[in-house]
Coordinates of N, CA and C in Angstrom, one line a residue:
Chain A
A1255 N -154.4 -105.1 85.5 CA -153.8 -105.5 86.5 C -152.7 -106.4 86.4
Q1256 N -151.8 -106.3 87.3 CA -150.6 -107.2 87.3 C -150.8 -108.5 88.2
S1257 N -150.1 -109.4 88.0 CA -150.3 -110.6 88.8 C -148.9 -111.3 88.7
V1258 N -148.5 -112.5 89.6 CA -147.5 -113.1 89.6 C -147.9 -114.6 89.8
T1259 N -147.4 -115.6 89.1 CA -147.8 -117.0 89.6 C -146.3 -117.7 89.8
Q1260 N -146.2 -118.2 91.0 CA -145.0 -119.2 91.0 C -145.4 -120.7 91.2
L1261 N -144.8 -121.3 90.2 CA -145.3 -122.9 90.2 C -144.5 -123.5 91.1
G1262 N -145.3 -124.3 92.1 CA -144.7 -125.1 93.0 C -144.4 -124.2 94.4
S1263 N -145.4 -124.8 95.2 CA -145.3 -124.2 96.5 C -143.9 -124.7 97.4
H1264 N -143.5 -125.9 97.0 CA -142.4 -126.5 97.7 C -141.6 -127.2 96.5
V1265 N -140.2 -126.7 96.6 CA -139.3 -127.4 95.6 C -138.3 -127.8 96.5
S1266 N -137.9 -129.3 96.2 CA -136.8 -130.0 97.0 C -135.8 -130.3 96.0
V1267 N -134.4 -130.0 96.2 CA -133.4 -130.3 95.5 C -132.2 -131.1 96.4
S1268 N -131.2 -131.6 95.9 CA -130.1 -132.0 96.7 C -129.0 -131.2 96.7
E1269 N -128.4 -131.1 97.8 CA -127.2 -130.1 97.8 C -126.4 -130.3 96.6
G1270 N -125.8 -129.4 96.0 CA -125.0 -129.4 94.8 C -125.7 -129.5 93.5
A1271 N -127.1 -129.7 93.7 CA -127.8 -129.8 92.2 C -128.3 -128.4 91.9
L1272 N -128.8 -128.3 90.6 CA -129.4 -127.2 90.0 C -130.6 -126.7 90.8
V1273 N -130.7 -125.5 91.1 CA -132.0 -124.9 91.6 C -132.7 -124.1 90.7
L1274 N -134.1 -124.5 90.2 CA -135.0 -123.8 89.4 C -136.1 -123.4 90.2
L1275 N -136.4 -122.2 90.2 CA -137.6 -121.5 90.9 C -138.2 -121.1 89.8
R1276 N -139.7 -121.2 89.4 CA -140.4 -120.7 88.4 C -141.3 -119.6 88.8
C1277 N -141.3 -118.5 87.8 CA -142.3 -117.3 88.0 C -142.7 -116.7 86.8
N1278 N -144.0 -116.6 86.6 CA -144.6 -116.2 85.5 C -145.5 -114.9 86.0
Y1279 N -145.5 -113.9 85.1 CA -146.2 -112.7 85.5 C -147.1 -112.4 84.2
S1280 N -148.1 -111.4 84.7 CA -148.8 -110.7 83.8 C -148.9 -109.3 83.9
S1281 N -148.8 -108.6 83.1 CA -148.6 -107.1 83.3 C -149.0 -106.4 81.7
S1282 N -149.8 -105.2 82.0 CA -150.1 -104.7 80.7 C -148.9 -103.7 80.3
V1283 N -147.9 -103.5 80.9 CA -146.8 -102.8 80.5 C -145.5 -103.4 80.8
P1284 N -144.4 -103.0 80.1 CA -143.3 -103.8 80.4 C -142.9 -103.6 81.9
P1285 N -142.8 -104.8 82.6 CA -142.6 -104.7 84.1 C -141.1 -104.7 84.7
Y1286 N -141.2 -104.4 85.8 CA -140.2 -104.6 86.5 C -140.2 -105.8 87.5
L1287 N -139.3 -106.4 87.5 CA -139.3 -107.9 88.1 C -138.3 -108.2 89.2
F1288 N -138.8 -108.7 90.3 CA -137.8 -108.7 91.3 C -137.9 -110.5 92.1
W1289 N -136.9 -110.7 92.7 CA -136.9 -112.0 93.5 C -136.4 -111.6 94.8
Y1290 N -137.1 -112.0 95.9 CA -137.0 -112.0 97.3 C -136.7 -113.0 97.9
V1291 N -135.9 -113.2 99.0 CA -135.7 -114.5 99.9 C -136.3 -114.2 101.3
Q1292 N -136.6 -115.0 101.8 CA -137.3 -114.9 103.2 C -136.6 -116.0 104.1
Y1293 N -135.7 -115.6 105.1 CA -135.3 -116.8 106.0 C -136.1 -116.7 107.2
P1294 N -136.3 -117.7 107.9 CA -137.1 -117.8 109.1 C -136.8 -116.5 110.1
N1295 N -137.8 -116.0 110.4 CA -137.8 -114.9 111.5 C -137.0 -113.7 111.1
Q1296 N -136.9 -113.5 109.7 CA -136.0 -112.3 109.1 C -136.9 -111.7 108.1
G1297 N -136.6 -110.4 107.7 CA -137.4 -109.7 106.7 C -136.9 -110.4 105.3
L1298 N -137.8 -109.8 104.4 CA -137.3 -110.3 103.0 C -136.2 -109.5 102.5
Q1299 N -135.4 -110.2 101.7 CA -134.1 -109.6 101.3 C -134.1 -109.7 99.9
L1300 N -133.8 -108.6 99.2 CA -133.8 -108.7 97.8 C -132.6 -109.3 97.2
L1301 N -132.9 -110.4 96.3 CA -132.1 -111.3 95.5 C -131.5 -110.7 94.5
L1302 N -132.4 -110.2 93.4 CA -131.9 -109.6 92.3 C -133.3 -108.9 91.7
K1303 N -132.9 -108.1 90.5 CA -134.2 -107.4 90.1 C -133.8 -107.1 88.6
Y1304 N -135.0 -107.1 87.9 CA -134.8 -106.8 86.4 C -135.5 -105.4 86.1
T1305 N -134.7 -104.5 85.5 CA -135.4 -103.3 85.3 C -135.4 -103.0 83.8
T1306 N -134.1 -102.7 83.0 CA -134.2 -102.6 81.7 C -132.8 -103.2 81.2
G1307 N -132.6 -103.3 79.9 CA -131.4 -103.7 79.5 C -130.9 -105.2 79.5
A1308 N -130.0 -105.6 79.9 CA -129.6 -107.0 79.9 C -130.6 -108.1 80.6
T1309 N -131.1 -109.0 79.9 CA -132.1 -109.9 80.3 C -131.7 -110.8 81.3
L1310 N -130.6 -111.2 81.2 CA -130.0 -112.1 82.4 C -129.3 -111.3 83.5
V1311 N -130.0 -111.4 84.6 CA -129.6 -110.7 85.7 C -129.0 -111.5 86.8
K1312 N -127.9 -111.1 87.3 CA -127.2 -111.8 88.5 C -127.3 -111.1 89.7
G1313 N -127.6 -112.1 90.7 CA -128.0 -111.3 92.2 C -127.0 -111.8 93.2
I1314 N -127.1 -111.9 94.4 CA -126.4 -112.2 95.6 C -126.5 -113.7 95.7
N1315 N -125.5 -114.3 96.4 CA -125.5 -115.7 96.9 C -125.4 -116.5 95.6
G1316 N -124.9 -116.2 94.4 CA -125.1 -117.2 93.3 C -126.2 -117.4 92.6
F1317 N -127.2 -116.6 92.8 CA -128.4 -116.7 92.1 C -128.5 -115.9 90.7
E1318 N -129.2 -116.3 89.8 CA -129.4 -115.5 88.6 C -130.8 -115.8 88.1
A1319 N -131.4 -114.9 87.2 CA -132.7 -115.0 86.6 C -132.7 -114.4 85.1
E1320 N -133.5 -114.9 84.3 CA -133.5 -114.4 83.1 C -134.8 -114.0 82.6
F1321 N -135.1 -112.8 82.2 CA -136.4 -112.2 81.7 C -136.6 -112.7 80.4
K1322 N -137.8 -113.2 80.2 CA -138.1 -113.8 78.9 C -139.4 -113.2 78.5
K1323 N -139.4 -112.1 77.8 CA -140.7 -111.4 77.4 C -141.8 -112.4 76.7
S1324 N -141.1 -113.1 75.8 CA -142.3 -113.8 75.0 C -142.8 -115.0 75.9
E1325 N -142.2 -115.5 77.0 CA -142.9 -116.2 77.8 C -143.3 -115.9 79.1
T1326 N -143.4 -114.6 79.2 CA -143.7 -113.8 80.4 C -143.3 -114.5 81.7
S1327 N -141.9 -114.7 81.7 CA -141.3 -115.5 82.7 C -140.1 -115.0 83.3
F1328 N -139.7 -115.2 84.5 CA -138.5 -114.6 85.1 C -138.1 -115.6 86.2
H1329 N -137.7 -116.9 85.7 CA -137.2 -117.9 86.6 C -135.8 -117.7 87.4
L1330 N -135.9 -118.2 88.5 CA -134.6 -118.0 89.2 C -133.8 -119.3 89.2
T1331 N -132.4 -119.1 89.1 CA -131.7 -120.4 89.0 C -130.4 -120.1 89.9
K1332 N -129.9 -121.3 90.2 CA -128.5 -121.4 90.9 C -128.0 -122.7 90.6
P1333 N -126.7 -122.6 90.0 CA -126.0 -123.8 89.6 C -125.8 -125.0 90.5
S1334 N -125.7 -124.6 91.6 CA -125.4 -125.6 92.7 C -125.9 -125.2 94.2
A1335 N -126.8 -126.1 94.5 CA -127.5 -125.7 95.8 C -126.6 -125.8 97.0
H1336 N -126.8 -125.0 98.0 CA -126.1 -125.1 99.2 C -127.0 -125.2 100.4
M1337 N -126.8 -125.8 101.4 CA -127.8 -125.9 102.6 C -128.4 -124.6 103.1
S1338 N -127.5 -123.7 103.0 CA -128.0 -122.4 103.5 C -128.9 -121.5 102.5
D1339 N -129.2 -122.4 101.4 CA -130.2 -121.6 100.4 C -131.7 -122.0 100.9
A1340 N -131.8 -123.0 101.8 CA -133.0 -123.4 102.2 C -133.8 -122.1 102.8
A1341 N -135.1 -121.8 102.2 CA -135.7 -120.6 102.7 C -137.0 -120.4 101.7
E1342 N -137.7 -119.4 101.9 CA -139.0 -119.1 101.2 C -138.5 -117.9 100.1
Y1343 N -138.8 -118.2 98.8 CA -138.5 -117.3 97.9 C -139.9 -116.8 97.1
F1344 N -139.8 -115.4 96.9 CA -140.8 -114.7 96.5 C -140.5 -114.1 95.1
C1345 N -141.4 -114.0 94.1 CA -141.2 -113.2 92.8 C -142.2 -112.1 92.9
A1346 N -141.8 -111.1 92.4 CA -142.7 -109.9 92.5 C -142.6 -109.0 91.1
V1347 N -143.6 -108.2 91.2 CA -143.7 -107.4 89.9 C -144.1 -106.0 90.3
S1348 N -143.5 -105.1 89.5 CA -144.1 -103.6 89.5 C -144.2 -103.2 88.2
D1349 N -145.4 -102.3 87.9 CA -145.4 -101.8 86.5 C -145.0 -100.5 86.4
R1350 N -144.7 -99.6 87.3 CA -144.4 -98.2 87.3 C -143.0 -97.9 87.8
Y1351 N -142.7 -98.5 88.6 CA -141.4 -97.9 89.5 C -140.2 -99.0 89.6
S1352 N -139.1 -98.8 89.4 CA -138.0 -99.9 89.5 C -137.8 -100.2 90.9
G1353 N -138.0 -99.5 91.9 CA -137.9 -99.9 93.4 C -139.3 -100.4 93.8
G1354 N -140.3 -100.5 93.0 CA -141.6 -101.2 93.4 C -142.6 -100.2 93.9
G1355 N -142.2 -99.1 94.4 CA -143.3 -97.9 94.8 C -143.7 -97.1 93.6
A1356 N -144.9 -96.6 93.7 CA -145.6 -96.2 94.9 C -146.8 -97.2 95.2
D1357 N -147.2 -98.1 94.3 CA -148.4 -98.8 94.4 C -147.8 -100.1 95.0
G1358 N -146.7 -100.1 95.5 CA -146.1 -101.3 96.2 C -145.9 -102.5 95.3
L1359 N -145.3 -103.6 95.7 CA -145.0 -104.7 94.8 C -146.2 -105.6 94.9
T1360 N -146.3 -106.4 93.8 CA -147.2 -107.5 93.8 C -146.5 -108.7 93.9
F1361 N -146.7 -109.5 94.8 CA -146.0 -110.7 95.0 C -146.7 -112.0 94.6
G1362 N -146.0 -113.1 94.2 CA -146.4 -114.4 94.0 C -146.6 -115.0 95.6
K1363 N -147.1 -116.3 95.5 CA -147.5 -116.9 96.7 C -146.3 -117.5 97.4
G1364 N -145.1 -117.4 96.9 CA -143.8 -118.0 97.3 C -143.7 -119.5 97.0
T1365 N -142.3 -119.8 97.1 CA -141.7 -121.2 96.9 C -141.0 -121.6 98.1
H1366 N -141.1 -122.5 98.6 CA -140.3 -123.1 99.8 C -139.2 -123.8 99.2
L1367 N -138.0 -123.5 99.3 CA -136.9 -124.2 98.7 C -136.4 -125.2 99.9
I1368 N -136.3 -126.4 99.5 CA -135.8 -127.5 100.6 C -134.6 -128.2 100.0
I1369 N -133.3 -128.1 100.8 CA -132.2 -128.6 100.4 C -131.8 -129.9 101.1
Q1370 N -131.9 -131.0 100.3 CA -131.6 -132.4 101.0 C -130.1 -132.7 100.9
P1371 N -129.6 -133.2 102.1 CA -128.1 -133.2 102.3 C -127.8 -134.5 101.3
Chain B
G1269 N -125.4 -100.4 109.8 CA -126.6 -99.4 110.2 C -127.7 -100.4 110.5
A1270 N -128.8 -99.7 111.3 CA -129.8 -100.4 111.7 C -130.7 -100.4 110.4
G1271 N -131.3 -101.6 110.3 CA -132.4 -101.8 109.3 C -133.8 -101.4 109.8
V1272 N -134.9 -101.9 109.2 CA -136.3 -101.4 109.5 C -136.7 -102.5 110.9
S1273 N -137.0 -101.8 111.7 CA -137.6 -102.7 113.0 C -139.0 -102.3 113.2
Q1274 N -139.6 -103.5 113.7 CA -141.1 -103.5 113.8 C -141.3 -104.1 115.4
T1275 N -142.3 -103.4 116.1 CA -142.7 -103.8 117.2 C -144.3 -103.8 117.4
P1276 N -144.9 -104.8 118.2 CA -144.1 -105.9 118.7 C -143.8 -107.1 117.8
S1277 N -143.0 -107.9 118.1 CA -142.7 -109.2 117.0 C -143.9 -110.0 117.1
N1278 N -144.7 -110.1 118.1 CA -145.8 -110.9 118.1 C -146.9 -110.1 119.0
K1279 N -148.1 -110.3 118.6 CA -149.2 -109.9 119.2 C -150.4 -110.7 119.2
V1280 N -150.9 -111.0 120.5 CA -152.2 -111.9 120.4 C -153.2 -111.0 121.1
T1281 N -154.3 -111.0 120.4 CA -155.3 -110.2 121.0 C -156.8 -110.9 120.7
E1282 N -157.8 -110.4 121.3 CA -159.2 -111.1 121.1 C -159.8 -110.4 120.2
K1283 N -160.7 -111.1 119.6 CA -161.8 -110.5 118.6 C -162.3 -109.2 119.2
G1284 N -162.4 -108.3 118.4 CA -163.1 -107.1 118.8 C -162.2 -106.1 119.3
K1285 N -160.9 -106.4 119.6 CA -160.0 -105.4 120.2 C -159.3 -104.5 119.4
Y1286 N -158.8 -103.4 119.8 CA -158.0 -102.5 118.9 C -156.6 -102.8 119.0
V1287 N -155.6 -102.7 118.1 CA -154.4 -102.9 118.0 C -153.5 -102.1 117.2
E1288 N -152.3 -101.7 117.7 CA -151.4 -100.9 117.1 C -150.1 -101.5 116.9
L1289 N -149.6 -101.4 115.6 CA -148.4 -102.2 115.2 C -147.6 -100.9 114.7
R1290 N -146.1 -101.0 115.2 CA -145.2 -99.8 114.9 C -144.2 -100.3 113.8
C1291 N -143.9 -99.3 113.2 CA -142.7 -99.7 112.1 C -141.5 -98.3 112.3
D1292 N -140.4 -98.7 112.3 CA -139.3 -97.7 112.4 C -138.6 -98.0 111.2
P1293 N -138.5 -96.9 110.3 CA -137.8 -97.2 108.9 C -136.2 -97.0 109.0
I1294 N -135.7 -97.1 108.0 CA -134.3 -96.9 108.0 C -134.0 -95.2 108.0
S1295 N -133.3 -94.8 108.8 CA -133.0 -93.3 108.7 C -132.8 -92.5 107.4
G1296 N -133.7 -91.7 107.2 CA -133.4 -91.0 105.9 C -134.4 -91.4 104.7
H1297 N -135.1 -92.7 105.0 CA -136.0 -93.2 104.0 C -137.2 -92.4 104.1
T1298 N -137.7 -91.9 102.9 CA -138.8 -91.2 102.8 C -140.0 -91.8 102.5
A1299 N -139.7 -93.0 101.8 CA -141.0 -93.9 101.5 C -141.1 -95.0 102.5
L1300 N -142.4 -95.2 102.8 CA -142.6 -96.4 103.7 C -143.8 -97.1 103.3
Y1301 N -143.8 -98.7 103.5 CA -144.9 -99.5 102.9 C -145.3 -100.3 103.9
W1302 N -146.7 -100.6 104.1 CA -147.1 -101.6 104.9 C -147.7 -102.8 103.8
Y1303 N -147.5 -104.0 104.5 CA -147.9 -105.3 103.6 C -148.4 -106.1 104.6
R1304 N -149.3 -107.0 104.1 CA -149.8 -108.2 105.2 C -149.7 -109.4 104.4
Q1305 N -149.1 -110.3 105.1 CA -148.8 -111.7 104.5 C -149.7 -112.6 105.3
S1306 N -150.7 -113.1 104.8 CA -151.3 -114.3 105.3 C -150.8 -115.7 105.2
L1307 N -151.1 -116.6 106.0 CA -150.5 -117.9 105.9 C -150.4 -118.6 104.4
G1308 N -149.3 -118.8 104.0 CA -149.2 -119.5 102.8 C -149.5 -118.6 101.5
Q1309 N -149.2 -117.3 101.9 CA -149.6 -116.2 100.7 C -148.5 -115.4 100.6
G1310 N -148.2 -114.7 99.5 CA -147.1 -113.7 99.3 C -147.6 -112.5 100.2
P1311 N -146.6 -111.4 100.3 CA -146.9 -110.2 100.8 C -148.1 -109.5 100.0
E1312 N -149.0 -108.8 100.7 CA -150.0 -108.1 99.8 C -149.9 -106.6 100.2
F1313 N -149.8 -105.7 99.3 CA -149.7 -104.3 99.8 C -150.9 -103.7 100.1
L1314 N -150.5 -102.7 101.4 CA -151.9 -102.2 102.1 C -151.7 -100.8 101.8
I1315 N -150.5 -100.1 102.1 CA -150.6 -98.4 102.1 C -149.1 -98.2 101.8
Y1316 N -148.9 -97.0 101.3 CA -147.6 -96.3 101.2 C -147.6 -94.9 101.4
F1317 N -146.5 -94.5 102.2 CA -146.4 -93.3 102.7 C -145.1 -92.6 101.7
Q1318 N -145.3 -91.3 101.3 CA -144.3 -90.4 101.1 C -144.0 -89.3 102.0
G1319 N -143.2 -89.5 102.7 CA -143.2 -88.5 103.8 C -144.2 -88.7 104.9
T1320 N -145.0 -87.5 105.2 CA -146.0 -87.7 106.3 C -147.5 -88.2 105.7
G1321 N -147.6 -88.1 104.5 CA -148.8 -88.4 103.8 C -149.1 -89.7 103.2
A1322 N -150.2 -90.2 103.4 CA -150.5 -91.5 102.8 C -150.7 -91.2 101.2
A1323 N -149.7 -91.7 100.4 CA -149.9 -91.4 99.1 C -150.8 -92.3 98.3
D1324 N -150.9 -93.5 98.9 CA -151.8 -94.5 98.3 C -152.3 -95.6 99.4
D1325 N -153.4 -95.5 99.8 CA -154.0 -96.5 100.7 C -155.0 -97.4 100.2
S1326 N -154.8 -97.7 98.8 CA -155.8 -98.5 98.0 C -155.8 -99.9 98.5
G1327 N -154.7 -100.2 99.2 CA -154.7 -101.7 99.6 C -155.4 -102.0 101.0
L1328 N -155.7 -101.0 101.7 CA -156.4 -101.1 103.0 C -157.5 -101.9 102.8
P1329 N -157.8 -103.2 103.3 CA -159.0 -103.8 103.2 C -160.3 -103.3 103.4
N1330 N -160.4 -102.4 104.5 CA -161.5 -101.8 104.9 C -161.4 -100.7 105.8
D1331 N -162.3 -100.0 106.3 CA -162.1 -98.8 107.1 C -161.7 -99.2 108.6
R1332 N -161.4 -100.4 108.9 CA -161.2 -100.7 110.2 C -159.6 -100.5 110.3
F1333 N -159.0 -100.5 109.4 CA -157.6 -100.3 109.1 C -157.1 -98.9 109.0
F1334 N -156.3 -98.4 109.6 CA -155.7 -97.0 109.3 C -154.2 -96.9 109.8
A1335 N -153.3 -96.0 109.0 CA -152.1 -96.1 109.2 C -151.7 -94.7 109.3
V1336 N -150.7 -94.2 110.2 CA -150.2 -92.7 110.3 C -148.8 -93.0 110.2
R1337 N -148.3 -91.6 109.9 CA -146.8 -91.3 109.9 C -146.6 -89.9 110.3
P1338 N -146.9 -89.4 111.3 CA -147.1 -87.9 111.7 C -145.8 -87.1 111.5
E1339 N -144.5 -87.7 111.7 CA -143.5 -86.9 111.6 C -142.6 -87.6 110.4
G1340 N -143.0 -88.3 109.4 CA -142.4 -88.6 108.4 C -141.3 -89.7 108.6
S1341 N -141.4 -90.3 109.8 CA -140.3 -91.3 110.1 C -141.2 -92.5 110.5
V1342 N -141.3 -92.7 112.0 CA -142.1 -93.9 112.4 C -143.5 -93.9 112.0
S1343 N -144.1 -95.1 111.6 CA -145.4 -95.2 111.2 C -146.2 -96.3 112.2
T1344 N -147.5 -96.1 112.3 CA -148.1 -97.0 113.2 C -149.5 -97.4 112.3
L1345 N -149.5 -98.7 112.4 CA -150.9 -99.4 111.7 C -151.7 -99.5 112.8
K1346 N -152.9 -99.2 112.5 CA -154.0 -99.4 113.7 C -155.1 -100.2 113.0
I1347 N -155.4 -101.2 113.8 CA -156.7 -101.9 113.5 C -157.7 -101.8 114.4
Q1348 N -158.9 -101.5 114.2 CA -160.0 -101.4 115.0 C -160.8 -102.8 114.9
R1349 N -161.5 -103.0 115.9 CA -162.5 -104.1 115.9 C -161.9 -105.4 115.3
T1350 N -160.8 -105.7 115.7 CA -160.1 -107.1 115.1 C -161.0 -108.2 114.9
E1351 N -160.9 -108.9 113.7 CA -161.4 -110.1 113.4 C -160.3 -111.1 113.2
R1352 N -160.9 -112.3 113.2 CA -160.0 -113.4 113.1 C -159.4 -113.4 111.8
G1353 N -160.0 -113.0 110.9 CA -159.3 -112.9 109.5 C -158.1 -111.8 109.2
D1354 N -158.2 -111.0 110.4 CA -156.8 -110.2 110.3 C -155.6 -110.8 110.8
S1355 N -155.8 -112.0 111.2 CA -154.4 -112.8 111.8 C -153.6 -112.9 110.6
A1356 N -152.3 -112.3 110.7 CA -151.5 -112.5 109.6 C -150.1 -111.8 110.0
V1357 N -149.0 -111.9 109.3 CA -148.0 -111.3 109.6 C -147.9 -109.7 108.8
Y1358 N -147.6 -108.8 109.5 CA -147.8 -107.5 108.8 C -146.3 -106.9 108.8
L1359 N -145.9 -106.7 107.5 CA -144.5 -106.4 107.2 C -144.5 -104.7 106.9
C1360 N -143.5 -104.2 107.1 CA -143.2 -102.8 107.0 C -142.0 -102.7 106.1
A1361 N -142.0 -101.9 105.1 CA -140.7 -101.7 104.2 C -140.4 -100.1 104.1
S1362 N -139.1 -99.7 103.9 CA -138.8 -98.4 103.5 C -137.7 -98.4 102.4
S1363 N -138.0 -97.4 101.7 CA -136.9 -97.2 100.6 C -136.6 -95.6 100.5
L1364 N -135.3 -95.2 100.0 CA -134.8 -94.0 99.8 C -136.0 -93.0 98.8
T1365 N -136.2 -93.9 97.9 CA -136.9 -93.3 96.7 C -137.9 -94.1 96.2
L1366 N -138.8 -93.7 95.3 CA -139.7 -94.9 94.7 C -139.0 -95.9 93.8
D1367 N -137.8 -95.5 93.4 CA -137.0 -96.3 92.4 C -135.8 -96.9 92.9
T1368 N -135.8 -97.1 94.3 CA -134.6 -97.7 94.9 C -135.2 -99.0 95.7
E1369 N -134.4 -99.8 96.2 CA -134.8 -100.9 96.9 C -135.6 -100.8 98.0
Q1370 N -136.7 -101.6 98.3 CA -137.5 -101.6 99.4 C -136.7 -102.6 100.6
F1371 N -136.4 -102.2 101.7 CA -135.7 -103.1 102.9 C -136.9 -103.3 103.6
F1372 N -137.1 -104.5 103.9 CA -138.0 -105.1 104.8 C -137.7 -105.3 106.1
G1373 N -138.6 -105.1 107.1 CA -138.6 -105.4 108.6 C -138.8 -106.9 108.8
P1374 N -138.7 -107.4 110.0 CA -138.9 -108.7 110.2 C -140.3 -109.2 110.5
G1375 N -141.3 -108.1 110.6 CA -142.7 -108.3 110.8 C -143.3 -108.4 112.0
T1376 N -144.7 -108.1 112.1 CA -145.3 -108.5 113.4 C -146.3 -109.5 113.0
R1377 N -146.1 -110.7 113.8 CA -147.2 -111.7 113.8 C -148.3 -111.3 114.5
L1378 N -149.6 -111.0 114.0 CA -150.9 -110.9 114.7 C -151.7 -112.0 114.8
T1379 N -152.2 -112.4 115.8 CA -153.0 -113.4 116.1 C -154.3 -113.2 116.7
V1380 N -155.5 -113.2 116.1 CA -156.7 -112.6 116.8 C -157.3 -113.9 117.0
L1381 N -157.6 -114.0 118.5 CA -158.4 -115.4 118.9 C -159.9 -115.1 118.9

């Protein structure tokens, strides 16, 4: 069975500072990994995903994540936080499909990112 | 173009009542998913449709939950004899294929009093 652990239910950073959101996974097979963002009253939006190939993945809004198999991690980073980045972030894993179906995605509990002015 | 839509956005009901939650996927998307997101938790997979058939309903918590997609487009999640523990946000997502991005709707917030 696969699982996802997100360290820190809340992360607070100053505007302009580095954003680091941590995600560790467990999977019995090479996984497909995803980061989603959820703004208030909106649906989840895909930020980026790792399928195969390059382990450093670039996504939308300046975010990127690095797949580290030896550490079973897929941490999300952004060099400089912006006020508009304040949202809930979810890491997810799928062990069969690069889009997450048909078993669905397995999500972590989420990290609420707070941006201090 | 239109994204995934869900109605109602909020539903308040009493314990023991029956509720239906509707999902309109993106046009042309054959795959449709339902997830449940409880307070402070990530979304939890409930059921997946490929076309009209429920290809995987292993995530449904018990037999009070049922979902249909009769024409391969709109889907309805049905909950019988609701319990307070059913209170959550119910999310719907659709994708073109199993290997393409899932697009999520805004969810239906269900509150069982």
